[in-house]
PDB file of C-alpha atoms in Angstrom:
ATOM      1  CA  MET A   1      11.535  24.901 -14.636  1.00 43.00           C
ATOM      2  CA  ALA A   2      13.367  28.216 -14.834  1.00 44.00           C
ATOM      3  CA  GLU A   3      10.991  29.410 -17.614  1.00 46.00           C
ATOM      4  CA  ALA A   4       7.984  28.538 -15.473  1.00 44.00           C
ATOM      5  CA  ARG A   5       9.437  30.525 -12.599  1.00 46.00           C
ATOM      6  CA  GLN A   6      10.059  33.553 -14.869  1.00 48.00           C
ATOM      7  CA  GLN A   7       6.498  33.419 -16.235  1.00 44.00           C
ATOM      8  CA  THR A   8       5.091  33.216 -12.727  1.00 44.00           C
ATOM      9  CA  THR A   9       7.213  36.173 -11.619  1.00 47.00           C
ATOM     10  CA  ARG A  10       6.163  38.263 -14.632  1.00 45.00           C
ATOM     11  CA  GLY A  11       2.545  37.391 -13.976  1.00 43.00           C
ATOM     12  CA  ALA A  12       2.812  38.426 -10.341  1.00 45.00           C
ATOM     13  CA  ALA A  13       4.534  41.684 -11.252  1.00 47.00           C
ATOM     14  CA  SER A  14       1.971  42.551 -13.918  1.00 45.00           C
ATOM     15  CA  ALA A  15      -0.966  42.082 -11.576  1.00 45.00           C
ATOM     16  CA  GLN A  16      -2.709  45.384 -10.878  1.00 53.00           C
ATOM     17  CA  THR A  17      -2.716  45.300  -7.079  1.00 59.00           C
ATOM     18  CA  PRO A  18      -3.654  48.525  -5.238  1.00 75.00           C
ATOM     19  CA  TRP A  19      -0.719  50.129  -3.478  1.00 72.00           C
ATOM     20  CA  ARG A  20      -2.505  49.990  -0.137  1.00 73.00           C
ATOM     21  CA  ASP A  21      -2.887  46.227  -0.440  1.00 68.00           C
ATOM     22  CA  GLN A  22       0.778  45.936  -1.423  1.00 67.00           C
ATOM     23  CA  LEU A  23       1.830  47.984   1.586  1.00 75.00           C
ATOM     24  CA  ARG A  24      -0.431  45.955   3.871  1.00 76.00           C
ATOM     25  CA  SER A  25       1.016  42.736   2.481  1.00 71.00           C
ATOM     26  CA  TRP A  26       4.566  44.048   2.938  1.00 72.00           C
ATOM     27  CA  PHE A  27       3.978  44.882   6.601  1.00 77.00           C
ATOM     28  CA  SER A  28       2.202  41.573   7.130  1.00 77.00           C
ATOM     29  CA  HIS A  29       5.148  39.610   5.767  1.00 72.00           C
ATOM     30  CA  HIS A  30       7.574  41.570   7.944  1.00 75.00           C
ATOM     31  CA  ARG A  31       5.449  40.771  10.981  1.00 84.00           C
ATOM     32  CA  ARG A  32       5.210  37.078  10.096  1.00 84.00           C
ATOM     33  CA  SER A  33       8.945  36.877   9.365  1.00 80.00           C
ATOM     34  CA  ALA A  34       9.843  38.461  12.706  1.00 84.00           C
ATOM     35  CA  HIS A  35       7.392  36.236  14.576  1.00 85.00           C
ATOM     36  CA  ASP A  36       8.440  33.012  12.824  1.00 84.00           C
ATOM     37  CA  SER A  37      12.138  33.798  13.330  1.00 83.00           C
ATOM     38  CA  ALA A  38      11.593  34.378  17.038  1.00 85.00           C
ATOM     39  CA  LEU A  39       9.661  31.090  17.302  1.00 87.00           C
ATOM     40  CA  ARG A  40      12.493  29.189  15.618  1.00 84.00           C
ATOM     41  CA  LEU A  41      14.975  30.579  18.141  1.00 86.00           C
ATOM     42  CA  ARG A  42      12.645  29.704  21.023  1.00 88.00           C
ATOM     43  CA  ASN A  43      12.144  26.162  19.721  1.00 87.00           C
ATOM     44  CA  ALA A  44      15.943  25.629  19.778  1.00 86.00           C
ATOM     45  CA  PRO A  45      16.783  27.159  23.172  1.00 87.00           C
ATOM     46  CA  LEU A  46      20.160  25.502  23.701  1.00 90.00           C
ATOM     47  CA  SER A  47      21.705  26.447  20.363  1.00 87.00           C
ATOM     48  CA  SER A  48      20.172  29.936  20.532  1.00 87.00           C
ATOM     49  CA  LEU A  49      21.528  30.473  24.039  1.00 90.00           C
ATOM     50  CA  MET A  50      25.009  29.275  23.055  1.00 91.00           C
ATOM     51  CA  THR A  51      25.105  31.606  20.044  1.00 89.00           C
ATOM     52  CA  GLY A  52      23.824  34.462  22.182  1.00 89.00           C
ATOM     53  CA  LEU A  53      26.455  33.784  24.844  1.00 91.00           C
ATOM     54  CA  VAL A  54      29.232  33.867  22.277  1.00 90.00           C
ATOM     55  CA  MET A  55      27.959  37.239  21.100  1.00 90.00           C
ATOM     56  CA  GLY A  56      27.442  38.426  24.673  1.00 90.00           C
ATOM     57  CA  ILE A  57      30.989  37.581  25.753  1.00 91.00           C
ATOM     58  CA  ALA A  58      32.458  39.184  22.636  1.00 90.00           C
ATOM     59  CA  LEU A  59      30.469  42.391  23.216  1.00 91.00           C
ATOM     60  CA  ALA A  60      30.909  42.457  26.997  1.00 91.00           C
ATOM     61  CA  LEU A  61      34.724  42.559  26.878  1.00 89.00           C
ATOM     62  CA  PRO A  62      35.150  45.868  24.984  1.00 88.00           C
ATOM     63  CA  THR A  63      32.154  47.364  26.799  1.00 89.00           C
ATOM     64  CA  ALA A  64      33.735  46.604  30.163  1.00 88.00           C
ATOM     65  CA  LEU A  65      37.074  48.041  29.039  1.00 85.00           C
ATOM     66  CA  PHE A  66      35.469  51.279  27.846  1.00 85.00           C
ATOM     67  CA  LEU A  67      33.665  51.628  31.179  1.00 84.00           C
ATOM     68  CA  ILE A  68      36.881  50.932  33.088  1.00 82.00           C
ATOM     69  CA  MET A  69      38.599  53.651  31.037  1.00 78.00           C
ATOM     70  CA  ALA A  70      35.876  56.083  32.112  1.00 75.00           C
ATOM     71  CA  SER A  71      36.234  54.959  35.727  1.00 74.00           C
ATOM     72  CA  ILE A  72      40.006  55.397  35.771  1.00 69.00           C
ATOM     73  CA  GLN A  73      39.509  59.123  35.209  1.00 60.00           C
ATOM     74  CA  GLN A  74      38.234  59.336  38.787  1.00 57.00           C
ATOM     75  CA  ILE A  75      41.647  58.443  40.254  1.00 56.00           C
ATOM     76  CA  GLY A  76      43.018  61.361  42.187  1.00 42.00           C
ATOM     77  CA  GLY A  77      39.989  63.484  41.271  1.00 43.00           C
ATOM     78  CA  GLY A  78      40.534  63.293  37.502  1.00 46.00           C
ATOM     79  CA  TRP A  79      43.287  63.373  34.889  1.00 48.00           C
ATOM     80  CA  GLU A  80      43.621  67.148  35.141  1.00 48.00           C
ATOM     81  CA  GLN A  81      45.153  66.962  38.630  1.00 51.00           C
ATOM     82  CA  ALA A  82      48.245  65.255  37.252  1.00 52.00           C
ATOM     83  CA  GLY A  83      49.281  68.535  35.567  1.00 64.00           C
ATOM     84  CA  ARG A  84      48.857  70.846  38.556  1.00 77.00           C
ATOM     85  CA  LEU A  85      51.735  73.028  39.701  1.00 82.00           C
ATOM     86  CA  SER A  86      52.532  73.461  43.391  1.00 84.00           C
ATOM     87  CA  VAL A  87      54.146  76.846  44.060  1.00 87.00           C
ATOM     88  CA  TYR A  88      55.900  77.039  47.459  1.00 88.00           C
ATOM     89  CA  LEU A  89      56.538  80.579  48.668  1.00 88.00           C
ATOM     90  CA  THR A  90      59.486  81.709  50.759  1.00 87.00           C
ATOM     91  CA  PRO A  91      59.047  81.427  54.566  1.00 83.00           C
ATOM     92  CA  ASP A  92      58.968  85.221  55.009  1.00 83.00           C
ATOM     93  CA  THR A  93      56.176  85.703  52.451  1.00 84.00           C
ATOM     94  CA  GLY A  94      52.886  86.603  54.127  1.00 85.00           C
ATOM     95  CA  ILE A  95      49.378  85.529  53.248  1.00 86.00           C
ATOM     96  CA  GLU A  96      48.640  88.952  51.712  1.00 85.00           C
ATOM     97  CA  ARG A  97      51.459  88.493  49.226  1.00 85.00           C
ATOM     98  CA  ALA A  98      50.245  84.950  48.460  1.00 84.00           C
ATOM     99  CA  GLU A  99      46.727  86.197  47.692  1.00 86.00           C
ATOM    100  CA  ALA A 100      48.141  89.007  45.559  1.00 86.00           C
ATOM    101  CA  LEU A 101      50.133  86.494  43.515  1.00 85.00           C
ATOM    102  CA  ALA A 102      47.026  84.348  43.111  1.00 85.00           C
ATOM    103  CA  ASP A 103      45.026  87.329  41.845  1.00 85.00           C
ATOM    104  CA  ARG A 104      47.767  88.197  39.359  1.00 85.00           C
ATOM    105  CA  TRP A 105      48.303  84.666  38.038  1.00 84.00           C
ATOM    106  CA  ILE A 106      44.600  83.918  37.588  1.00 83.00           C
ATOM    107  CA  GLU A 107      44.576  86.547  34.830  1.00 79.00           C
ATOM    108  CA  ASN A 108      47.160  84.546  32.882  1.00 79.00           C
ATOM    109  CA  ALA A 109      45.648  82.715  29.913  1.00 73.00           C
ATOM    110  CA  ALA A 110      47.637  79.567  30.745  1.00 75.00           C
ATOM    111  CA  VAL A 111      46.199  79.349  34.278  1.00 80.00           C
ATOM    112  CA  GLY A 112      42.716  77.987  34.733  1.00 78.00           C
ATOM    113  CA  ASP A 113      42.429  78.111  38.526  1.00 83.00           C
ATOM    114  CA  VAL A 114      44.538  79.092  41.565  1.00 86.00           C
ATOM    115  CA  THR A 115      44.047  77.787  45.098  1.00 85.00           C
ATOM    116  CA  VAL A 116      45.789  79.372  48.084  1.00 87.00           C
ATOM    117  CA  ILE A 117      46.709  76.948  50.893  1.00 87.00           C
ATOM    118  CA  PRO A 118      47.756  78.850  54.059  1.00 87.00           C
ATOM    119  CA  ARG A 119      50.514  77.340  56.139  1.00 80.00           C
ATOM    120  CA  ASP A 120      48.183  76.741  59.116  1.00 80.00           C
ATOM    121  CA  GLU A 121      45.729  74.825  56.926  1.00 82.00           C
ATOM    122  CA  ALA A 122      48.582  72.738  55.501  1.00 75.00           C
ATOM    123  CA  MET A 123      49.769  71.934  59.049  1.00 75.00           C
ATOM    124  CA  GLU A 124      46.295  70.832  60.116  1.00 77.00           C
ATOM    125  CA  THR A 125      46.077  68.587  57.065  1.00 74.00           C
ATOM    126  CA  MET A 126      49.369  66.953  57.981  1.00 69.00           C
ATOM    127  CA  ARG A 127      48.270  66.501  61.597  1.00 69.00           C
ATOM    128  CA  SER A 128      45.149  64.677  60.428  1.00 70.00           C
ATOM    129  CA  SER A 129      47.266  62.256  58.391  1.00 62.00           C
ATOM    130  CA  GLU A 130      47.777  58.877  59.995  1.00 53.00           C
ATOM    131  CA  GLY A 131      51.184  58.472  61.672  1.00 54.00           C
ATOM    132  CA  LEU A 132      52.246  62.163  61.529  1.00 56.00           C
ATOM    133  CA  SER A 133      50.339  63.756  64.410  1.00 54.00           C
ATOM    134  CA  GLY A 134      52.787  62.589  67.067  1.00 57.00           C
ATOM    135  CA  THR A 135      55.843  63.524  65.050  1.00 60.00           C
ATOM    136  CA  LEU A 136      54.673  67.092  64.401  1.00 57.00           C
ATOM    137  CA  ASP A 137      54.273  67.744  68.124  1.00 58.00           C
ATOM    138  CA  PHE A 138      58.064  67.936  68.460  1.00 57.00           C
ATOM    139  CA  LEU A 139      58.327  70.836  65.987  1.00 62.00           C
ATOM    140  CA  ASP A 140      58.789  74.406  67.195  1.00 65.00           C
ATOM    141  CA  GLY A 141      56.227  76.443  65.339  1.00 66.00           C
ATOM    142  CA  ASN A 142      55.044  75.879  61.781  1.00 70.00           C
ATOM    143  CA  PRO A 143      57.872  75.448  59.255  1.00 73.00           C
ATOM    144  CA  LEU A 144      55.520  75.099  56.273  1.00 78.00           C
ATOM    145  CA  PRO A 145      55.263  77.978  53.761  1.00 85.00           C
ATOM    146  CA  HIS A 146      52.146  79.306  52.107  1.00 85.00           C
ATOM    147  CA  THR A 147      51.408  77.308  48.990  1.00 88.00           C
ATOM    148  CA  LEU A 148      49.602  78.079  45.741  1.00 86.00           C
ATOM    149  CA  VAL A 149      48.197  75.274  43.611  1.00 86.00           C
ATOM    150  CA  LEU A 150      47.748  76.230  39.953  1.00 85.00           C
ATOM    151  CA  THR A 151      45.559  74.236  37.588  1.00 82.00           C
ATOM    152  CA  PRO A 152      46.584  74.914  33.969  1.00 81.00           C
ATOM    153  CA  ASP A 153      44.014  75.694  31.330  1.00 77.00           C
ATOM    154  CA  PRO A 154      43.176  72.593  29.212  1.00 71.00           C
ATOM    155  CA  ALA A 155      44.797  74.240  26.184  1.00 69.00           C
ATOM    156  CA  TYR A 156      48.139  74.508  28.023  1.00 68.00           C
ATOM    157  CA  ARG A 157      48.522  70.988  29.433  1.00 68.00           C
ATOM    158  CA  GLU A 158      51.177  69.856  26.989  1.00 69.00           C
ATOM    159  CA  ALA A 159      54.629  69.140  28.393  1.00 69.00           C
ATOM    160  CA  ALA A 160      56.342  72.122  26.739  1.00 74.00           C
ATOM    161  CA  ALA A 161      53.634  74.584  27.827  1.00 76.00           C
ATOM    162  CA  LEU A 162      53.734  73.345  31.425  1.00 76.00           C
ATOM    163  CA  GLU A 163      57.516  73.601  31.603  1.00 79.00           C
ATOM    164  CA  ASP A 164      57.393  77.158  30.237  1.00 81.00           C
ATOM    165  CA  LEU A 165      54.711  78.120  32.781  1.00 80.00           C
ATOM    166  CA  ALA A 166      56.733  76.613  35.641  1.00 82.00           C
ATOM    167  CA  GLU A 167      59.842  78.564  34.585  1.00 84.00           C
ATOM    168  CA  ARG A 168      57.924  81.857  34.574  1.00 83.00           C
ATOM    169  CA  LEU A 169      56.507  81.116  38.032  1.00 83.00           C
ATOM    170  CA  ARG A 170      60.005  80.480  39.449  1.00 85.00           C
ATOM    171  CA  GLN A 171      61.067  83.997  38.457  1.00 85.00           C
ATOM    172  CA  ALA A 172      58.316  85.708  40.478  1.00 84.00           C
ATOM    173  CA  ASP A 173      59.217  87.490  43.716  1.00 83.00           C
ATOM    174  CA  GLY A 174      58.464  85.456  46.836  1.00 84.00           C
ATOM    175  CA  VAL A 175      58.532  82.078  45.078  1.00 86.00           C
ATOM    176  CA  ASP A 176      60.875  79.546  46.627  1.00 85.00           C
ATOM    177  CA  GLU A 177      60.120  76.408  44.570  1.00 85.00           C
ATOM    178  CA  VAL A 178      57.763  75.234  41.840  1.00 84.00           C
ATOM    179  CA  LYS A 179      56.982  71.533  41.728  1.00 82.00           C
ATOM    180  CA  LEU A 180      55.667  70.003  38.528  1.00 75.00           C
ATOM    181  CA  ASP A 181      55.384  66.234  38.412  1.00 66.00           C
ATOM    182  CA  LEU A 182      55.597  66.103  34.634  1.00 66.00           C
ATOM    183  CA  ALA A 183      56.787  62.496  34.586  1.00 68.00           C
ATOM    184  CA  TRP A 184      53.572  61.404  36.307  1.00 66.00           C
ATOM    185  CA  LEU A 185      51.517  63.334  33.758  1.00 62.00           C
ATOM    186  CA  GLN A 186      53.397  61.728  30.880  1.00 68.00           C
ATOM    187  CA  ARG A 187      52.940  58.268  32.387  1.00 74.00           C
ATOM    188  CA  LEU A 188      49.213  58.867  32.775  1.00 67.00           C
ATOM    189  CA  ASN A 189      48.864  60.025  29.174  1.00 68.00           C
ATOM    190  CA  ALA A 190      50.909  57.080  27.889  1.00 77.00           C
ATOM    191  CA  MET A 191      48.847  54.593  29.902  1.00 79.00           C
ATOM    192  CA  ALA A 192      45.619  56.139  28.641  1.00 74.00           C
ATOM    193  CA  LYS A 193      46.751  55.950  25.015  1.00 79.00           C
ATOM    194  CA  VAL A 194      47.941  52.345  25.309  1.00 84.00           C
ATOM    195  CA  LEU A 195      44.758  51.208  27.017  1.00 82.00           C
ATOM    196  CA  GLY A 196      42.629  53.137  24.536  1.00 81.00           C
ATOM    197  CA  ARG A 197      44.404  51.637  21.509  1.00 86.00           C
ATOM    198  CA  ALA A 198      44.230  48.138  23.007  1.00 86.00           C
ATOM    199  CA  THR A 199      40.518  48.548  23.682  1.00 84.00           C
ATOM    200  CA  GLN A 200      39.852  49.732  20.133  1.00 87.00           C
ATOM    201  CA  ALA A 201      41.855  46.873  18.612  1.00 90.00           C
ATOM    202  CA  LEU A 202      40.117  44.295  20.797  1.00 87.00           C
ATOM    203  CA  ALA A 203      36.720  45.774  20.009  1.00 87.00           C
ATOM    204  CA  LEU A 204      37.426  45.623  16.265  1.00 90.00           C
ATOM    205  CA  LEU A 205      38.533  41.984  16.427  1.00 90.00           C
ATOM    206  CA  LEU A 206      35.544  40.959  18.515  1.00 89.00           C
ATOM    207  CA  VAL A 207      33.136  42.826  16.231  1.00 88.00           C
ATOM    208  CA  VAL A 208      34.495  40.857  13.271  1.00 90.00           C
ATOM    209  CA  GLY A 209      34.128  37.679  15.318  1.00 89.00           C
ATOM    210  CA  VAL A 210      30.498  38.495  16.137  1.00 89.00           C
ATOM    211  CA  VAL A 211      29.671  39.087  12.469  1.00 91.00           C
ATOM    212  CA  LEU A 212      31.311  35.786  11.504  1.00 90.00           C
ATOM    213  CA  VAL A 213      29.428  33.860  14.194  1.00 89.00           C
ATOM    214  CA  ILE A 214      26.082  35.255  13.058  1.00 90.00           C
ATOM    215  CA  ALA A 215      26.963  34.657   9.399  1.00 89.00           C
ATOM    216  CA  ASN A 216      27.826  31.021  10.078  1.00 89.00           C
ATOM    217  CA  THR A 217      24.658  30.507  12.124  1.00 88.00           C
ATOM    218  CA  VAL A 218      22.474  31.985   9.386  1.00 87.00           C
ATOM    219  CA  ARG A 219      24.323  29.932   6.756  1.00 86.00           C
ATOM    220  CA  LEU A 220      23.395  26.754   8.622  1.00 86.00           C
ATOM    221  CA  ALA A 221      19.793  27.969   8.801  1.00 84.00           C
ATOM    222  CA  ILE A 222      19.793  28.514   5.029  1.00 82.00           C
ATOM    223  CA  GLU A 223      21.081  24.988   4.422  1.00 81.00           C
ATOM    224  CA  SER A 224      18.482  23.467   6.741  1.00 79.00           C
ATOM    225  CA  ARG A 225      15.672  25.293   4.922  1.00 79.00           C
ATOM    226  CA  ARG A 226      16.911  24.677   1.388  1.00 79.00           C
ATOM    227  CA  ARG A 227      13.736  22.916   0.199  1.00 81.00           C
ATOM    228  CA  GLU A 228      11.538  25.637   1.667  1.00 77.00           C
ATOM    229  CA  ILE A 229      13.580  28.297  -0.180  1.00 75.00           C
ATOM    230  CA  ILE A 230      13.348  26.380  -3.470  1.00 74.00           C
ATOM    231  CA  VAL A 231       9.564  26.097  -3.177  1.00 76.00           C
ATOM    232  CA  ALA A 232       9.290  29.826  -2.417  1.00 72.00           C
ATOM    233  CA  ARG A 233      11.314  30.642  -5.525  1.00 71.00           C
ATOM    234  CA  LEU A 234       9.243  28.304  -7.704  1.00 76.00           C
ATOM    235  CA  VAL A 235       5.988  30.045  -6.768  1.00 73.00           C
ATOM    236  CA  GLY A 236       7.434  33.461  -7.581  1.00 70.00           C
ATOM    237  CA  GLY A 237       9.012  34.545  -4.303  1.00 65.00           C
ATOM    238  CA  THR A 238      11.370  37.470  -4.783  1.00 69.00           C
ATOM    239  CA  ASP A 239      14.845  37.681  -3.278  1.00 67.00           C
ATOM    240  CA  SER A 240      13.590  40.139  -0.667  1.00 73.00           C
ATOM    241  CA  PHE A 241      10.770  37.772   0.252  1.00 76.00           C
ATOM    242  CA  VAL A 242      13.148  34.845   0.677  1.00 77.00           C
ATOM    243  CA  ARG A 243      15.910  36.589   2.628  1.00 78.00           C
ATOM    244  CA  ARG A 244      13.673  38.574   4.997  1.00 84.00           C
ATOM    245  CA  PRO A 245      13.206  35.783   7.605  1.00 86.00           C
ATOM    246  CA  PHE A 246      16.963  35.213   7.801  1.00 86.00           C
ATOM    247  CA  LEU A 247      17.631  38.919   8.337  1.00 88.00           C
ATOM    248  CA  TYR A 248      15.182  38.886  11.226  1.00 90.00           C
ATOM    249  CA  THR A 249      17.001  35.858  12.593  1.00 90.00           C
ATOM    250  CA  GLY A 250      20.189  37.920  12.694  1.00 89.00           C
ATOM    251  CA  LEU A 251      18.337  40.782  14.405  1.00 91.00           C
ATOM    252  CA  TRP A 252      16.991  38.468  17.118  1.00 93.00           C
ATOM    253  CA  TYR A 253      20.415  36.950  17.688  1.00 92.00           C
ATOM    254  CA  GLY A 254      21.870  40.457  17.978  1.00 91.00           C
ATOM    255  CA  ALA A 255      19.241  41.519  20.522  1.00 93.00           C
ATOM    256  CA  LEU A 256      19.834  38.358  22.550  1.00 93.00           C
ATOM    257  CA  GLY A 257      23.613  38.871  22.461  1.00 92.00           C
ATOM    258  CA  GLY A 258      23.257  42.524  23.526  1.00 92.00           C
ATOM    259  CA  LEU A 259      21.068  41.628  26.503  1.00 94.00           C
ATOM    260  CA  LEU A 260      23.475  38.899  27.597  1.00 94.00           C
ATOM    261  CA  ALA A 261      26.430  41.286  27.209  1.00 93.00           C
ATOM    262  CA  TRP A 262      24.691  43.830  29.449  1.00 93.00           C
ATOM    263  CA  TRP A 263      23.986  41.128  32.026  1.00 94.00           C
ATOM    264  CA  LEU A 264      27.594  39.891  31.943  1.00 93.00           C
ATOM    265  CA  VAL A 265      28.968  43.413  32.462  1.00 91.00           C
ATOM    266  CA  GLU A 266      26.605  44.026  35.376  1.00 91.00           C
ATOM    267  CA  VAL A 267      27.552  40.729  37.035  1.00 91.00           C
ATOM    268  CA  ALA A 268      31.286  41.325  36.519  1.00 90.00           C
ATOM    269  CA  PHE A 269      31.170  44.867  37.917  1.00 88.00           C
ATOM    270  CA  TRP A 270      29.057  43.738  40.882  1.00 89.00           C
ATOM    271  CA  TRP A 271      31.581  40.990  41.613  1.00 89.00           C
ATOM    272  CA  LEU A 272      34.517  43.424  41.406  1.00 84.00           C
ATOM    273  CA  SER A 273      32.906  46.367  43.217  1.00 82.00           C
ATOM    274  CA  GLY A 274      33.675  44.999  46.690  1.00 81.00           C
ATOM    275  CA  PRO A 275      37.434  44.406  46.252  1.00 82.00           C
ATOM    276  CA  VAL A 276      37.840  47.623  44.230  1.00 78.00           C
ATOM    277  CA  GLY A 277      36.067  49.629  46.935  1.00 76.00           C
ATOM    278  CA  ARG A 278      38.292  48.205  49.681  1.00 81.00           C
ATOM    279  CA  LEU A 279      41.395  48.916  47.616  1.00 75.00           C
ATOM    280  CA  ALA A 280      40.261  52.515  47.041  1.00 70.00           C
ATOM    281  CA  GLU A 281      39.735  52.969  50.797  1.00 74.00           C
ATOM    282  CA  LEU A 282      43.308  51.875  51.489  1.00 69.00           C
ATOM    283  CA  TYR A 283      44.573  54.627  49.186  1.00 62.00           C
ATOM    284  CA  ASN A 284      42.025  57.215  50.397  1.00 61.00           C
ATOM    285  CA  SER A 285      40.618  57.442  46.899  1.00 61.00           C
ATOM    286  CA  GLY A 286      37.075  57.865  45.672  1.00 63.00           C
ATOM    287  CA  PHE A 287      37.634  55.485  42.773  1.00 68.00           C
ATOM    288  CA  GLU A 288      34.702  53.250  41.878  1.00 73.00           C
ATOM    289  CA  LEU A 289      33.688  51.265  38.836  1.00 77.00           C
ATOM    290  CA  GLN A 290      31.245  53.093  36.596  1.00 78.00           C
ATOM    291  CA  ARG A 291      28.397  50.767  35.750  1.00 82.00           C
ATOM    292  CA  PRO A 292      26.583  51.102  32.412  1.00 85.00           C
ATOM    293  CA  GLY A 293      23.848  53.715  32.373  1.00 84.00           C
ATOM    294  CA  ILE A 294      20.824  54.055  30.130  1.00 90.00           C
ATOM    295  CA  ASP A 295      22.840  55.617  27.283  1.00 88.00           C
ATOM    296  CA  GLU A 296      25.474  52.877  27.380  1.00 87.00           C
ATOM    297  CA  VAL A 297      22.830  50.125  27.467  1.00 91.00           C
ATOM    298  CA  VAL A 298      20.929  51.607  24.511  1.00 92.00           C
ATOM    299  CA  LEU A 299      24.177  51.974  22.556  1.00 92.00           C
ATOM    300  CA  LEU A 300      25.203  48.391  23.364  1.00 91.00           C
ATOM    301  CA  LEU A 301      21.852  46.940  22.283  1.00 93.00           C
ATOM    302  CA  GLY A 302      21.821  49.049  19.133  1.00 92.00           C
ATOM    303  CA  CYS A 303      25.317  47.941  18.121  1.00 92.00           C
ATOM    304  CA  ALA A 304      24.455  44.301  18.847  1.00 92.00           C
ATOM    305  CA  VAL A 305      21.334  44.436  16.666  1.00 93.00           C
ATOM    306  CA  VAL A 306      23.233  46.115  13.825  1.00 93.00           C
ATOM    307  CA  LEU A 307      26.019  43.516  14.005  1.00 92.00           C
ATOM    308  CA  GLY A 308      23.461  40.712  13.971  1.00 91.00           C
ATOM    309  CA  TRP A 309      21.819  42.192  10.883  1.00 91.00           C
ATOM    310  CA  LEU A 310      25.184  42.634   9.131  1.00 92.00           C
ATOM    311  CA  GLY A 311      26.168  39.018   9.800  1.00 90.00           C
ATOM    312  CA  ALA A 312      22.822  37.763   8.512  1.00 89.00           C
ATOM    313  CA  TRP A 313      22.960  39.993   5.426  1.00 90.00           C
ATOM    314  CA  TRP A 314      26.458  38.767   4.581  1.00 88.00           C
ATOM    315  CA  ALA A 315      25.434  35.116   4.914  1.00 87.00           C
ATOM    316  CA  VAL A 316      22.288  35.648   2.836  1.00 85.00           C
ATOM    317  CA  HIS A 317      24.180  37.593   0.177  1.00 82.00           C
ATOM    318  CA  ARG A 318      26.823  34.867  -0.162  1.00 79.00           C
ATOM    319  CA  HIS A 319      24.844  31.637   0.206  1.00 72.00           C
ATOM    320  CA  LEU A 320      21.256  32.312  -0.803  1.00 70.00           C
ATOM    321  CA  ARG A 321      22.133  32.643  -4.477  1.00 68.00           C
ATOM    322  CA  ALA A 322      23.442  29.080  -4.461  1.00 63.00           C
ATOM    323  CA  VAL A 323      19.968  27.785  -3.540  1.00 60.00           C
ATOM    324  CA  GLU A 324      18.282  27.747  -6.939  1.00 61.00           C
ATOM    325  CA  PRO A 325      15.672  25.368  -8.435  1.00 58.00           C
ATOM    326  CA  GLU A 326      17.188  22.895 -10.880  1.00 59.00           C
TER     327      GLU A 326
END
């Protein structure tokens, strides 16, 4: 039987077929394999949907976490605000001196931007705050000093560089106090690193799970089509010819899982947008969940298709060799 198969294969290989006909046959088999694989998934809707949902849930979790990480950067106007320095001038320092200090400090390489907040503007801001307007009416005059808010350059936002910049600002004439909430900056950075590492670890585990699910599904498909594979090998079917339909099966499962993952993320973010918006209003924040855009959707579908192909290729590579004519 094996000799007959070898003779048939040699005969097929030695046939002088024009390259255009070979190319046309190759494209035709790809088209038939993709079509037949899609029909098999459609003819088993329940099992296909369950496999797609498993993939969708596994892909939706890290996708949602990555989008939440991007949304968290909106808190307080962005991560860069956590490293700002508030420079409070002495009460006898006038607005001209404050503007002169701002013009001098903006030339420093460590300073990216300087904002001057006059004392009258600061008082109006406090009056507009809920619960303070009545209390401020009992004050004689405006006790607030002129304030300068310095935003460090991105290259100088490390803890040591910020502390050195704050110390130099304290030594300037007319400066009463420099406030740097470095602990808040360190907490933000630590939270970002922990959440980022956790998201990467979870994504890696779920990616492995997706590949294993597809590999097991394709392995079952190989076992159910054992006789068909044996017949194809007996008539001279090459390994590429035999494994091509199963690879397309993995691609279709990946596309289905990617679409379901996108749908799950959209539903979850829609369900959470109301409570998150009300919570942001209570804290006077513009925070909102960032839904997936076109780039994120394309990336998600591409990754899902690649993972489906990898799972199918692994299953075919491991189990198809065991299906041989006796």
